PDB file of C-alpha atoms in Angstrom:
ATOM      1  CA  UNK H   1    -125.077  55.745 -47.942  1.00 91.00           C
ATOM      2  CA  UNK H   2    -127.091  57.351 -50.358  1.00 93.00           C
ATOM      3  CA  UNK H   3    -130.519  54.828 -49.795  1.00 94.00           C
ATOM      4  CA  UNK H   4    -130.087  56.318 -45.327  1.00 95.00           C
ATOM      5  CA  UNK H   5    -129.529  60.105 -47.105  1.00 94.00           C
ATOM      6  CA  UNK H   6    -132.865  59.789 -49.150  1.00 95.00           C
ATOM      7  CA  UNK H   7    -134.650  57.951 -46.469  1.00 95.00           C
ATOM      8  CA  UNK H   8    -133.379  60.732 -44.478  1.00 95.00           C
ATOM      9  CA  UNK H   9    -135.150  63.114 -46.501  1.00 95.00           C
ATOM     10  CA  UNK H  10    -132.041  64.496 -48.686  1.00 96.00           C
ATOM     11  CA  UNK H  11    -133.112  65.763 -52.408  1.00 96.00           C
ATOM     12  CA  UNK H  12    -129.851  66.016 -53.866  1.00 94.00           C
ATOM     13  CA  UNK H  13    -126.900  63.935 -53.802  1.00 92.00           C
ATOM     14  CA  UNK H  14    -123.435  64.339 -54.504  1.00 90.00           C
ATOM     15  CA  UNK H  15    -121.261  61.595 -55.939  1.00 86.00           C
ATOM     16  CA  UNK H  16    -117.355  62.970 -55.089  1.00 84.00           C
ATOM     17  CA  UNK H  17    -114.443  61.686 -56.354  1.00 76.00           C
ATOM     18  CA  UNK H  18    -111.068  62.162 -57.980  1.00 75.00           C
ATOM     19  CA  UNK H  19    -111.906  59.716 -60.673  1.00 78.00           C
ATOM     20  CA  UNK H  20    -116.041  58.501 -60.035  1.00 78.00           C
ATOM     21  CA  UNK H  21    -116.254  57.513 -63.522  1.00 79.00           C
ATOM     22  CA  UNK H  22    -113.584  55.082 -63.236  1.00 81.00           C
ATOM     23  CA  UNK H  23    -114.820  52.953 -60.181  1.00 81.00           C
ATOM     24  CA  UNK H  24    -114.950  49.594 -60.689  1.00 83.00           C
ATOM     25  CA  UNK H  25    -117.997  48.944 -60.484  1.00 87.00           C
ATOM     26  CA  UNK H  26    -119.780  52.069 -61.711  1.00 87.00           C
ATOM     27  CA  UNK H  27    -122.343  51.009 -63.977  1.00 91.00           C
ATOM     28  CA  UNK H  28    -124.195  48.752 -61.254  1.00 93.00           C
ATOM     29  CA  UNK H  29    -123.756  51.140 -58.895  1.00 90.00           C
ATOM     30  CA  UNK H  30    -125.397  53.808 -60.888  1.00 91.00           C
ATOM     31  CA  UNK H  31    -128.156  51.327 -61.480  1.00 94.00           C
ATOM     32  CA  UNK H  32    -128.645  50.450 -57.951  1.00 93.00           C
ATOM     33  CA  UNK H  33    -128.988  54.367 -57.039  1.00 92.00           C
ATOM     34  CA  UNK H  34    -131.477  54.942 -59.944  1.00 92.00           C
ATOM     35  CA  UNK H  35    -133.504  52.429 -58.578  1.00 94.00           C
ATOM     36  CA  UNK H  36    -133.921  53.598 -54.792  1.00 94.00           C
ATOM     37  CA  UNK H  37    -137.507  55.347 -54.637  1.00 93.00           C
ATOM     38  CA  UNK H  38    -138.162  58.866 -53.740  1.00 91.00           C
ATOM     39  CA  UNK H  39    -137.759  62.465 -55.083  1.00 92.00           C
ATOM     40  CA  UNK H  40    -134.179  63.268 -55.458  1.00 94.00           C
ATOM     41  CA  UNK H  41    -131.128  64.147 -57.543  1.00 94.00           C
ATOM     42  CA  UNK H  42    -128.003  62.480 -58.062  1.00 91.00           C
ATOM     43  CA  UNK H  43    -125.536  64.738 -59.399  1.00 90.00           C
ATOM     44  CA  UNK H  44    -121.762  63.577 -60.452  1.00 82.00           C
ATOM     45  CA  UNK H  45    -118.523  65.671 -59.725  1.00 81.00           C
ATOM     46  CA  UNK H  46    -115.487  64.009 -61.327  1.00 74.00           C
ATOM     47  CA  UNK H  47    -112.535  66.044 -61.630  1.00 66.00           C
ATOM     48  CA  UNK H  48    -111.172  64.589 -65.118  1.00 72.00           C
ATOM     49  CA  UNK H  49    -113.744  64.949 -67.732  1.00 75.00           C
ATOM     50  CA  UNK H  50    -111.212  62.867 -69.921  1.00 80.00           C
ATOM     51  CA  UNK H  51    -112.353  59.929 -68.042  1.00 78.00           C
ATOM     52  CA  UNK H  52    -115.936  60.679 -69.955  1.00 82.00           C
ATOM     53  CA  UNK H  53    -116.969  59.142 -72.778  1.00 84.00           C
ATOM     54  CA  UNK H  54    -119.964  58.016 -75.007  1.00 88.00           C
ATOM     55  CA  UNK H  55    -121.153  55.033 -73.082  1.00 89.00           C
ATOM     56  CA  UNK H  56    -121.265  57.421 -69.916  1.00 86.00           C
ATOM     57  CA  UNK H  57    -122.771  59.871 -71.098  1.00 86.00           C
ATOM     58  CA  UNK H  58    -126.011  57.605 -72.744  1.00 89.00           C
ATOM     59  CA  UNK H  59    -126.253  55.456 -69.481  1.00 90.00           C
ATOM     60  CA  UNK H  60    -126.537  57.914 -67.293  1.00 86.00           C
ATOM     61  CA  UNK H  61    -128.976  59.618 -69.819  1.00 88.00           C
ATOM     62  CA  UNK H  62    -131.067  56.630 -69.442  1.00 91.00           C
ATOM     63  CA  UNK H  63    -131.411  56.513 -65.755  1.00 90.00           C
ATOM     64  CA  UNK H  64    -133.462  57.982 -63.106  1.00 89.00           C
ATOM     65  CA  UNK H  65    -132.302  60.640 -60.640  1.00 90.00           C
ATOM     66  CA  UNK H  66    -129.351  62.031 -62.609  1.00 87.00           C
ATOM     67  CA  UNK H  67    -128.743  65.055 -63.266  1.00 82.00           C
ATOM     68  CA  UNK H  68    -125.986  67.306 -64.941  1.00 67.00           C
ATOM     69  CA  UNK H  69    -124.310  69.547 -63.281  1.00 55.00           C
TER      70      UNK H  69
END
């Protein structure tokens, strides 16, 4: 969904969820976002900041596209 958005022209997108930092598969998922070409921002809501931790934080530092909020 978020490769058609950008394709579509979208410059910022919103990842939504109730717990987006505990998906299961989060870290390749983040990866495979970073990698899609274009100019735009990725931006994370997650209601339970607990769920944050280190690891998060310096991945996503480490990627393109992401952005705090």
């Amino acid at each position: 969904e978020v490769k058609k958005r950008v394709s579509e022209g979208a410059k910022e997108v919103f990842l939504l969820g109730q717990n987006v930092l505990l998906y299961e598969n989060f870290f390749e998922l983040m990866e495979r976002i970073s990698s899609l070409p274009g100019e735009f921002w990725v931006k994370l809501l997650n209601s339970h900041p607990k769920d944050l931790c280190e690891r998060h934080v310096r991945f996503l530092k480490s990627l393109n596209h992401f952005t705090p909020l």
